[in-house]
Amino acid sequence: MKRIKILYLPFILIVLGCNHEAKEELSLNLSEVNSVDNWLLENSSDIEIIPLEYNGFESLVLSIRDVVTIGSDFFVIDSDISNMKSIKKFDGTGKFRGSIESIEFEYRNYNIESVSEFTGDKLLVLDKFNNCFVLKNDLSVEKMYELPFKAAEVAYFENNIYFHSNKRGINNQADSLLFDFIVYNVNFELVSKFDAFSIPEYSQNVRLAMDHTFTTSDKLLFASLTGDTIYNVSPIGKANYLKVSFKNPTFRFSDYPDVALNSLLPILQSDFSWGLSNLISFNDYVLFNYYDKDKIKCAAINVANNNVAIVDPIKLKISSDVLPWPRVVSGGFLLGWYSEESLSWFANINSMDKNSVIFRSKEFVDKNSNPVLIRYKLK
């Protein structure tokens, strides 16, 4: 573990128990940090494997995109090969409790785009147009709201609803609502809006940006996949949370004004550090993934003692046991998952200890056809 410096700059940051008035920015130079093998397993406790029950085709989980936890229930956002999303509900033991392939309301079906927890043990669900639904815990619709703007993602956090447009608009959307973030209260009343954008005259419905990650944990965090800064999002806007100096330079669109989106990935994998994603703030830790060119890395920062660990997943391929890197925060735990596909990446599972997380996970997956959720805490 290597110590990192805290720089005191005029940005909002919550570290070391400071309140929301504190103005600090955490700065991290990853080029100075050596990788640590299997840091996650060595620093975790209270590990629990939760097999997701297979109970017929409607319970089959193909590709987990997200997991929303409400009480002891898990709402798995699943995706098929055509990227059509569904919601599958499992209880705290993994027993299947129901699913929906789309939102059925007033004799119409609405495709699922984004899902978030909501107040009162309910869910918020965006469709692919500009509608937001409040779902009860049993996945039935309580209410539908037609939004006067396009939203790509929704997140409920500290009694506010955050809609992120990803710089997308709908036909005849008012200029006064062309903001990347629009914040409502729980009564769907406007609280604030920030990060204005414009739509070219030749298009009334356009997607201008595709590179971002937007996640809820102990904090509401946002980052550009081609950038070097993680932001803390609140009703007053985005504040710098963590500035990362990578081993390689970061991509700047201004340096490649004519680059097409379909040719961007090979450029990133050839020359740049990029891909800030899976952002998690959990107690004293900040965790995220990123890429050094074409190699994925995992980073964990303890802001209480200024320690940082970088984990190289490639080196874990032959480890005796491995925890899945966390994807969400769930009821005071970190939560990751293993599927048949992800477990096939390990070459030596059959020779592992039968009490190891990976061996037990593979037993469950082979028997049950569905993935396993794995939750744990950091020491």
CSV table of C-alpha atoms in Angstrom, one decimal:
chain,number,residue,atom,x,y,z
A,1,MET,CA,0.0,0.0,0.0
A,2,LYS,CA,1.3,3.5,-0.8
A,3,ARG,CA,0.4,6.7,0.9
A,4,ILE,CA,-1.2,9.4,-1.2
A,5,LYS,CA,-1.4,13.2,-0.6
A,6,ILE,CA,-4.5,15.2,0.2
A,7,LEU,CA,-4.5,18.5,-1.6
A,8,TYR,CA,-6.6,21.3,-0.1
A,9,LEU,CA,-8.4,23.0,-3.1
A,10,PRO,CA,-11.6,24.9,-3.4
A,11,PHE,CA,-13.8,22.0,-4.2
A,12,ILE,CA,-16.4,20.1,-2.1
A,13,LEU,CA,-15.2,16.7,-0.8
A,14,ILE,CA,-16.3,14.6,2.1
A,15,VAL,CA,-13.3,12.8,3.6
A,16,LEU,CA,-12.1,12.0,7.1
A,17,GLY,CA,-15.5,12.6,8.6
A,18,CYS,CA,-15.8,16.2,7.3
A,19,ASN,CA,-19.3,17.5,6.6
A,20,HIS,CA,-20.7,18.8,3.4
A,21,GLU,CA,-19.2,22.3,4.0
A,22,ALA,CA,-15.6,20.9,3.8
A,23,LYS,CA,-13.7,21.9,0.6
A,24,GLU,CA,-11.0,19.4,-0.2
A,25,GLU,CA,-10.0,17.5,-3.2
A,26,LEU,CA,-8.4,14.1,-3.1
A,27,SER,CA,-5.6,13.7,-5.6
A,28,LEU,CA,-4.2,10.4,-6.6
A,29,ASN,CA,-1.1,9.5,-8.7
A,30,LEU,CA,-1.7,6.0,-9.9
A,31,SER,CA,1.6,5.9,-11.8
A,32,GLU,CA,3.4,5.8,-8.4
A,33,VAL,CA,1.5,2.8,-7.1
A,34,ASN,CA,2.5,-0.8,-7.5
A,35,SER,CA,-0.2,-3.5,-7.8
A,36,VAL,CA,-1.1,-5.6,-4.8
A,37,ASP,CA,-2.2,-9.2,-5.4
A,38,ASN,CA,-5.6,-10.2,-4.0
A,39,TRP,CA,-6.0,-7.1,-1.8
A,40,LEU,CA,-9.7,-7.4,-1.8
A,41,LEU,CA,-9.9,-10.9,-0.3
A,42,GLU,CA,-7.2,-10.2,2.3
A,43,ASN,CA,-9.1,-7.1,3.5
A,44,SER,CA,-12.6,-8.4,3.5
A,45,SER,CA,-14.8,-10.0,6.2
A,46,ASP,CA,-18.4,-11.3,6.7
A,47,ILE,CA,-18.3,-12.9,3.2
A,48,GLU,CA,-21.7,-14.4,2.2
A,49,ILE,CA,-22.6,-16.2,-1.0
A,50,ILE,CA,-26.2,-15.9,-2.1
A,51,PRO,CA,-27.2,-18.2,-5.0
A,52,LEU,CA,-30.0,-16.9,-7.1
A,53,GLU,CA,-32.6,-19.5,-7.5
A,54,TYR,CA,-33.6,-20.9,-10.9
A,55,ASN,CA,-37.3,-21.5,-11.0
A,56,GLY,CA,-38.3,-21.6,-14.6
A,57,PHE,CA,-37.3,-19.4,-17.6
A,58,GLU,CA,-38.7,-16.2,-16.1
A,59,SER,CA,-36.2,-16.5,-13.3
A,60,LEU,CA,-33.2,-17.1,-15.6
A,61,VAL,CA,-30.6,-14.3,-15.2
A,62,LEU,CA,-28.6,-13.8,-18.4
A,63,SER,CA,-26.4,-10.8,-17.8
A,64,ILE,CA,-26.5,-8.7,-14.6
A,65,ARG,CA,-26.4,-5.0,-15.4
A,66,ASP,CA,-27.2,-3.8,-11.9
A,67,VAL,CA,-28.6,-4.9,-8.5
A,68,VAL,CA,-30.9,-2.7,-6.4
A,69,THR,CA,-31.4,-3.7,-2.8
A,70,ILE,CA,-34.5,-2.7,-0.9
A,71,GLY,CA,-34.7,-4.1,2.6
A,72,SER,CA,-33.6,-7.7,2.3
A,73,ASP,CA,-34.8,-8.1,-1.3
A,74,PHE,CA,-32.6,-8.0,-4.4
A,75,PHE,CA,-33.9,-6.5,-7.6
A,76,VAL,CA,-31.6,-7.8,-10.4
A,77,ILE,CA,-31.6,-5.7,-13.6
A,78,ASP,CA,-30.9,-8.3,-16.3
A,79,SER,CA,-30.2,-7.9,-20.0
A,80,ASP,CA,-30.5,-10.2,-22.9
A,81,ILE,CA,-28.4,-10.3,-26.0
A,82,SER,CA,-30.4,-7.5,-27.7
A,83,ASN,CA,-29.8,-5.3,-24.6
A,84,MET,CA,-33.5,-5.5,-23.5
A,85,LYS,CA,-33.6,-5.1,-19.8
A,86,SER,CA,-35.8,-6.9,-17.2
A,87,ILE,CA,-36.2,-6.8,-13.5
A,88,LYS,CA,-36.0,-10.0,-11.5
A,89,LYS,CA,-36.8,-10.0,-7.7
A,90,PHE,CA,-35.1,-12.4,-5.2
A,91,ASP,CA,-35.4,-12.4,-1.5
A,92,GLY,CA,-32.5,-12.2,0.9
A,93,THR,CA,-31.8,-15.9,0.6
A,94,GLY,CA,-31.8,-15.8,-3.2
A,95,LYS,CA,-35.3,-17.3,-3.6
A,96,PHE,CA,-37.0,-16.1,-6.8
A,97,ARG,CA,-40.1,-13.9,-6.1
A,98,GLY,CA,-41.1,-12.6,-9.5
A,99,SER,CA,-40.0,-10.7,-12.6
A,100,ILE,CA,-41.2,-8.2,-15.3
A,101,GLU,CA,-39.8,-8.0,-18.9
A,102,SER,CA,-41.3,-4.5,-19.4
A,103,ILE,CA,-43.6,-2.1,-17.6
A,104,GLU,CA,-47.3,-2.8,-18.3
A,105,PHE,CA,-49.5,0.2,-17.7
A,106,GLU,CA,-52.9,1.2,-19.1
A,107,TYR,CA,-52.8,-1.4,-21.9
A,108,ARG,CA,-49.3,-0.5,-23.1
A,109,ASN,CA,-45.8,-1.9,-22.6
A,110,TYR,CA,-42.8,0.3,-21.8
A,111,ASN,CA,-39.2,-1.0,-22.2
A,112,ILE,CA,-37.0,-0.6,-19.1
A,113,GLU,CA,-34.0,1.7,-19.3
A,114,SER,CA,-32.8,2.6,-15.8
A,115,VAL,CA,-33.8,1.4,-12.3
A,116,SER,CA,-33.2,3.0,-8.9
A,117,GLU,CA,-34.5,2.4,-5.3
A,118,PHE,CA,-37.1,4.9,-4.1
A,119,THR,CA,-38.7,5.9,-0.8
A,120,GLY,CA,-41.1,3.6,0.9
A,121,ASP,CA,-39.6,0.3,-0.3
A,122,LYS,CA,-40.4,1.2,-3.9
A,123,LEU,CA,-38.5,1.4,-7.2
A,124,LEU,CA,-38.1,4.1,-9.8
A,125,VAL,CA,-38.0,2.9,-13.4
A,126,LEU,CA,-37.2,5.0,-16.5
A,127,ASP,CA,-38.4,3.7,-19.9
A,128,LYS,CA,-36.6,4.4,-23.2
A,129,PHE,CA,-38.7,7.5,-23.9
A,130,ASN,CA,-39.4,10.1,-21.3
A,131,ASN,CA,-41.6,8.3,-18.7
A,132,CYS,CA,-40.7,7.5,-15.1
A,133,PHE,CA,-42.7,4.9,-13.2
A,134,VAL,CA,-43.0,4.3,-9.4
A,135,LEU,CA,-43.2,0.5,-8.8
A,136,LYS,CA,-44.3,-1.1,-5.6
A,137,ASN,CA,-42.2,-3.8,-4.0
A,138,ASP,CA,-44.2,-6.5,-5.8
A,139,LEU,CA,-43.2,-4.9,-9.2
A,140,SER,CA,-46.7,-3.5,-9.9
A,141,VAL,CA,-47.1,0.1,-11.1
A,142,GLU,CA,-48.2,2.7,-8.6
A,143,LYS,CA,-47.9,5.8,-10.7
A,144,MET,CA,-46.5,7.0,-14.0
A,145,TYR,CA,-44.9,10.4,-14.6
A,146,GLU,CA,-44.4,11.8,-18.1
A,147,LEU,CA,-41.2,13.8,-18.0
A,148,PRO,CA,-40.9,17.1,-20.1
A,149,PHE,CA,-37.3,16.1,-20.9
A,150,LYS,CA,-35.3,13.0,-21.9
A,151,ALA,CA,-33.5,11.1,-19.2
A,152,ALA,CA,-31.1,8.2,-19.7
A,153,GLU,CA,-30.6,7.3,-16.0
A,154,VAL,CA,-32.3,7.9,-12.7
A,155,ALA,CA,-31.0,7.8,-9.2
A,156,TYR,CA,-32.7,8.4,-5.8
A,157,PHE,CA,-30.3,9.8,-3.3
A,158,GLU,CA,-30.9,11.7,0.0
A,159,ASN,CA,-34.5,12.5,-0.7
A,160,ASN,CA,-34.0,13.8,-4.2
A,161,ILE,CA,-34.4,12.2,-7.6
A,162,TYR,CA,-31.6,12.8,-10.0
A,163,PHE,CA,-32.2,12.4,-13.8
A,164,HIS,CA,-29.2,12.3,-16.0
A,165,SER,CA,-29.8,13.0,-19.7
A,166,ASN,CA,-26.4,12.0,-21.1
A,167,LYS,CA,-27.0,15.1,-23.3
A,168,ARG,CA,-30.0,13.6,-25.0
A,169,GLY,CA,-33.2,15.4,-25.8
A,170,ILE,CA,-36.7,14.7,-27.0
A,171,ASN,CA,-38.7,16.3,-29.7
A,172,ASN,CA,-39.7,19.9,-28.9
A,173,GLN,CA,-37.9,19.8,-25.5
A,174,ALA,CA,-37.8,23.3,-24.1
A,175,ASP,CA,-34.5,25.0,-24.1
A,176,SER,CA,-35.0,25.7,-20.4
A,177,LEU,CA,-34.8,21.9,-19.8
A,178,LEU,CA,-31.7,21.2,-21.8
A,179,PHE,CA,-29.5,20.3,-18.8
A,180,ASP,CA,-27.5,17.1,-18.3
A,181,PHE,CA,-28.8,16.8,-14.7
A,182,ILE,CA,-32.3,17.7,-13.5
A,183,VAL,CA,-33.2,17.1,-9.8
A,184,TYR,CA,-36.7,16.5,-8.5
A,185,ASN,CA,-38.0,16.0,-5.0
A,186,VAL,CA,-40.0,12.9,-4.0
A,187,ASN,CA,-43.2,14.7,-5.2
A,188,PHE,CA,-41.7,15.1,-8.7
A,189,GLU,CA,-41.3,18.8,-8.3
A,190,LEU,CA,-38.3,20.6,-9.8
A,191,VAL,CA,-35.4,21.3,-7.3
A,192,SER,CA,-32.5,22.2,-9.6
A,193,LYS,CA,-30.8,21.7,-12.9
A,194,PHE,CA,-27.2,22.1,-14.0
A,195,ASP,CA,-24.8,21.4,-16.8
A,196,ALA,CA,-26.6,23.0,-19.7
A,197,PHE,CA,-26.1,21.7,-23.3
A,198,SER,CA,-27.5,22.4,-26.7
A,199,ILE,CA,-28.9,20.3,-29.5
A,200,PRO,CA,-27.8,20.9,-33.1
A,201,GLU,CA,-30.5,22.5,-35.3
A,202,TYR,CA,-30.5,19.5,-37.7
A,203,SER,CA,-31.6,17.1,-35.0
A,204,GLN,CA,-34.4,17.3,-32.4
A,205,ASN,CA,-33.6,14.0,-30.8
A,206,VAL,CA,-29.9,13.4,-30.5
A,207,ARG,CA,-27.4,11.7,-28.3
A,208,LEU,CA,-24.2,13.8,-28.0
A,209,ALA,CA,-22.2,11.9,-25.4
A,210,MET,CA,-21.8,8.2,-24.6
A,211,ASP,CA,-18.9,8.0,-22.2
A,212,HIS,CA,-19.9,8.3,-18.6
A,213,THR,CA,-20.6,6.4,-15.4
A,214,PHE,CA,-23.2,7.5,-12.8
A,215,THR,CA,-23.5,5.5,-9.6
A,216,THR,CA,-25.1,5.7,-6.1
A,217,SER,CA,-23.4,4.4,-3.0
A,218,ASP,CA,-22.5,6.4,0.1
A,219,LYS,CA,-22.3,9.3,-2.3
A,220,LEU,CA,-23.7,10.0,-5.7
A,221,LEU,CA,-20.7,9.8,-8.0
A,222,PHE,CA,-20.1,10.7,-11.7
A,223,ALA,CA,-17.2,10.4,-14.1
A,224,SER,CA,-16.5,10.6,-17.8
A,225,LEU,CA,-15.0,7.4,-19.2
A,226,THR,CA,-12.4,9.4,-21.0
A,227,GLY,CA,-11.7,11.8,-18.1
A,228,ASP,CA,-9.5,11.8,-15.0
A,229,THR,CA,-11.9,13.2,-12.4
A,230,ILE,CA,-14.6,11.6,-10.2
A,231,TYR,CA,-17.3,14.1,-9.2
A,232,ASN,CA,-19.6,14.2,-6.2
A,233,VAL,CA,-23.1,15.1,-7.4
A,234,SER,CA,-25.6,17.1,-5.2
A,235,PRO,CA,-28.6,19.4,-6.0
A,236,ILE,CA,-26.2,22.3,-6.4
A,237,GLY,CA,-24.1,20.6,-9.1
A,238,LYS,CA,-21.0,18.5,-9.6
A,239,ALA,CA,-18.0,19.0,-7.3
A,240,ASN,CA,-14.6,17.6,-7.8
A,241,TYR,CA,-14.2,14.5,-5.6
A,242,LEU,CA,-11.1,12.7,-6.8
A,243,LYS,CA,-8.5,13.8,-9.3
A,244,VAL,CA,-6.6,10.8,-10.8
A,245,SER,CA,-3.2,11.0,-12.5
A,246,PHE,CA,-2.8,7.9,-14.6
A,247,LYS,CA,0.2,6.1,-15.9
A,248,ASN,CA,-0.8,7.1,-19.4
A,249,PRO,CA,-2.3,10.4,-20.7
A,250,THR,CA,-6.1,10.8,-20.8
A,251,PHE,CA,-8.0,11.3,-24.1
A,252,ARG,CA,-9.1,14.8,-25.0
A,253,PHE,CA,-11.8,15.2,-27.7
A,254,SER,CA,-10.3,18.5,-28.5
A,255,ASP,CA,-7.2,16.8,-29.8
A,256,TYR,CA,-9.3,14.5,-32.0
A,257,PRO,CA,-12.1,16.7,-33.3
A,258,ASP,CA,-13.0,14.4,-36.2
A,259,VAL,CA,-12.9,11.1,-34.4
A,260,ALA,CA,-16.0,8.9,-34.9
A,261,LEU,CA,-17.4,7.1,-31.9
A,262,ASN,CA,-17.0,3.7,-33.5
A,263,SER,CA,-13.2,4.3,-33.9
A,264,LEU,CA,-12.7,5.7,-30.4
A,265,LEU,CA,-12.1,2.4,-28.5
A,266,PRO,CA,-9.1,1.3,-30.6
A,267,ILE,CA,-7.5,4.7,-29.9
A,268,LEU,CA,-8.1,4.5,-26.2
A,269,GLN,CA,-6.7,1.0,-26.0
A,270,SER,CA,-3.6,2.0,-27.9
A,271,ASP,CA,-2.4,5.1,-26.2
A,272,PHE,CA,-4.5,6.2,-23.1
A,273,SER,CA,-5.6,5.5,-19.6
A,274,TRP,CA,-9.4,5.7,-19.5
A,275,GLY,CA,-12.6,4.0,-18.4
A,276,LEU,CA,-13.3,5.3,-14.9
A,277,SER,CA,-16.3,3.1,-13.9
A,278,ASN,CA,-18.0,1.2,-11.1
A,279,LEU,CA,-17.5,4.1,-8.8
A,280,ILE,CA,-18.2,3.3,-5.1
A,281,SER,CA,-17.9,5.3,-1.9
A,282,PHE,CA,-18.1,2.9,1.1
A,283,ASN,CA,-17.3,4.0,4.6
A,284,ASP,CA,-13.7,5.2,4.4
A,285,TYR,CA,-13.1,3.7,1.0
A,286,VAL,CA,-13.4,4.9,-2.6
A,287,LEU,CA,-13.2,2.0,-5.2
A,288,PHE,CA,-13.3,2.1,-9.0
A,289,ASN,CA,-12.1,0.4,-12.2
A,290,TYR,CA,-10.1,1.9,-15.0
A,291,TYR,CA,-8.1,0.8,-18.0
A,292,ASP,CA,-4.4,1.3,-18.7
A,293,LYS,CA,-4.6,1.1,-22.5
A,294,ASP,CA,-6.3,-2.4,-22.9
A,295,LYS,CA,-5.6,-3.7,-19.4
A,296,ILE,CA,-8.3,-3.3,-16.8
A,297,LYS,CA,-7.3,-2.3,-13.2
A,298,CYS,CA,-9.1,-2.0,-9.9
A,299,ALA,CA,-8.3,0.7,-7.4
A,300,ALA,CA,-9.2,1.0,-3.7
A,301,ILE,CA,-8.4,4.1,-1.6
A,302,ASN,CA,-8.8,4.4,2.2
A,303,VAL,CA,-9.3,8.1,2.7
A,304,ALA,CA,-9.0,7.7,6.5
A,305,ASN,CA,-5.3,6.7,6.4
A,306,ASN,CA,-4.5,7.8,2.8
A,307,ASN,CA,-3.6,4.3,1.6
A,308,VAL,CA,-4.2,3.1,-1.9
A,309,ALA,CA,-4.1,-0.3,-3.5
A,310,ILE,CA,-4.1,-1.2,-7.2
A,311,VAL,CA,-5.2,-4.7,-8.2
A,312,ASP,CA,-4.4,-6.3,-11.5
A,313,PRO,CA,-7.1,-8.9,-12.3
A,314,ILE,CA,-4.8,-10.7,-14.7
A,315,LYS,CA,-2.6,-11.7,-11.8
A,316,LEU,CA,-5.6,-13.2,-10.0
A,317,LYS,CA,-6.4,-15.7,-12.7
A,318,ILE,CA,-4.2,-18.3,-10.9
A,319,SER,CA,-4.9,-17.3,-7.3
A,320,SER,CA,-6.2,-19.8,-4.8
A,321,ASP,CA,-9.3,-17.7,-4.2
A,322,VAL,CA,-10.8,-14.4,-5.4
A,323,LEU,CA,-13.7,-12.1,-4.5
A,324,PRO,CA,-15.6,-10.4,-7.3
A,325,TRP,CA,-14.8,-6.7,-7.4
A,326,PRO,CA,-17.8,-4.7,-5.8
A,327,ARG,CA,-20.3,-3.3,-8.2
A,328,VAL,CA,-22.8,-1.8,-5.7
A,329,VAL,CA,-23.4,-1.0,-2.1
A,330,SER,CA,-26.1,-3.2,-0.5
A,331,GLY,CA,-27.5,-2.8,3.0
A,332,GLY,CA,-24.1,-1.9,4.6
A,333,PHE,CA,-22.2,-4.4,2.5
A,334,LEU,CA,-20.3,-4.4,-0.8
A,335,LEU,CA,-21.9,-6.6,-3.5
A,336,GLY,CA,-20.4,-8.3,-6.5
A,337,TRP,CA,-21.4,-11.4,-8.4
A,338,TYR,CA,-20.1,-14.4,-10.3
A,339,SER,CA,-21.8,-16.0,-13.4
A,340,GLU,CA,-21.0,-19.0,-15.5
A,341,GLU,CA,-19.2,-16.6,-17.9
A,342,SER,CA,-17.1,-14.8,-15.3
A,343,LEU,CA,-16.1,-18.0,-13.6
A,344,SER,CA,-14.9,-19.6,-16.8
A,345,TRP,CA,-12.1,-17.0,-16.8
A,346,PHE,CA,-10.4,-18.9,-14.0
A,347,ALA,CA,-8.4,-21.9,-15.1
A,348,ASN,CA,-7.9,-23.7,-11.9
A,349,ILE,CA,-11.2,-23.8,-10.0
A,350,ASN,CA,-11.4,-27.6,-9.7
A,351,SER,CA,-8.1,-27.6,-7.9
A,352,MET,CA,-9.0,-24.9,-5.4
A,353,ASP,CA,-10.0,-25.5,-1.8
A,354,LYS,CA,-13.6,-26.6,-1.6
A,355,ASN,CA,-14.3,-23.9,1.0
A,356,SER,CA,-13.0,-21.1,-1.3
A,357,VAL,CA,-15.4,-18.5,-2.6
A,358,ILE,CA,-14.8,-19.4,-6.2
A,359,PHE,CA,-15.1,-23.2,-5.8
A,360,ARG,CA,-18.4,-22.8,-3.8
A,361,SER,CA,-19.7,-20.2,-6.3
A,362,LYS,CA,-19.0,-22.6,-9.2
A,363,GLU,CA,-20.8,-25.4,-7.4
A,364,PHE,CA,-23.9,-23.2,-7.0
A,365,VAL,CA,-23.8,-21.9,-10.6
A,366,ASP,CA,-23.3,-25.4,-12.1
A,367,LYS,CA,-26.2,-26.7,-10.0
A,368,ASN,CA,-28.6,-23.7,-10.3
A,369,SER,CA,-27.9,-22.2,-13.8
A,370,ASN,CA,-28.1,-18.7,-12.3
A,371,PRO,CA,-25.3,-16.4,-11.0
A,372,VAL,CA,-24.5,-15.9,-7.3
A,373,LEU,CA,-24.4,-12.7,-5.4
A,374,ILE,CA,-21.5,-12.2,-3.0
A,375,ARG,CA,-21.6,-9.6,-0.3
A,376,TYR,CA,-18.8,-8.6,2.1
A,377,LYS,CA,-17.4,-5.8,4.2
A,378,LEU,CA,-14.0,-4.2,4.2
A,379,LYS,CA,-11.9,-4.5,7.4
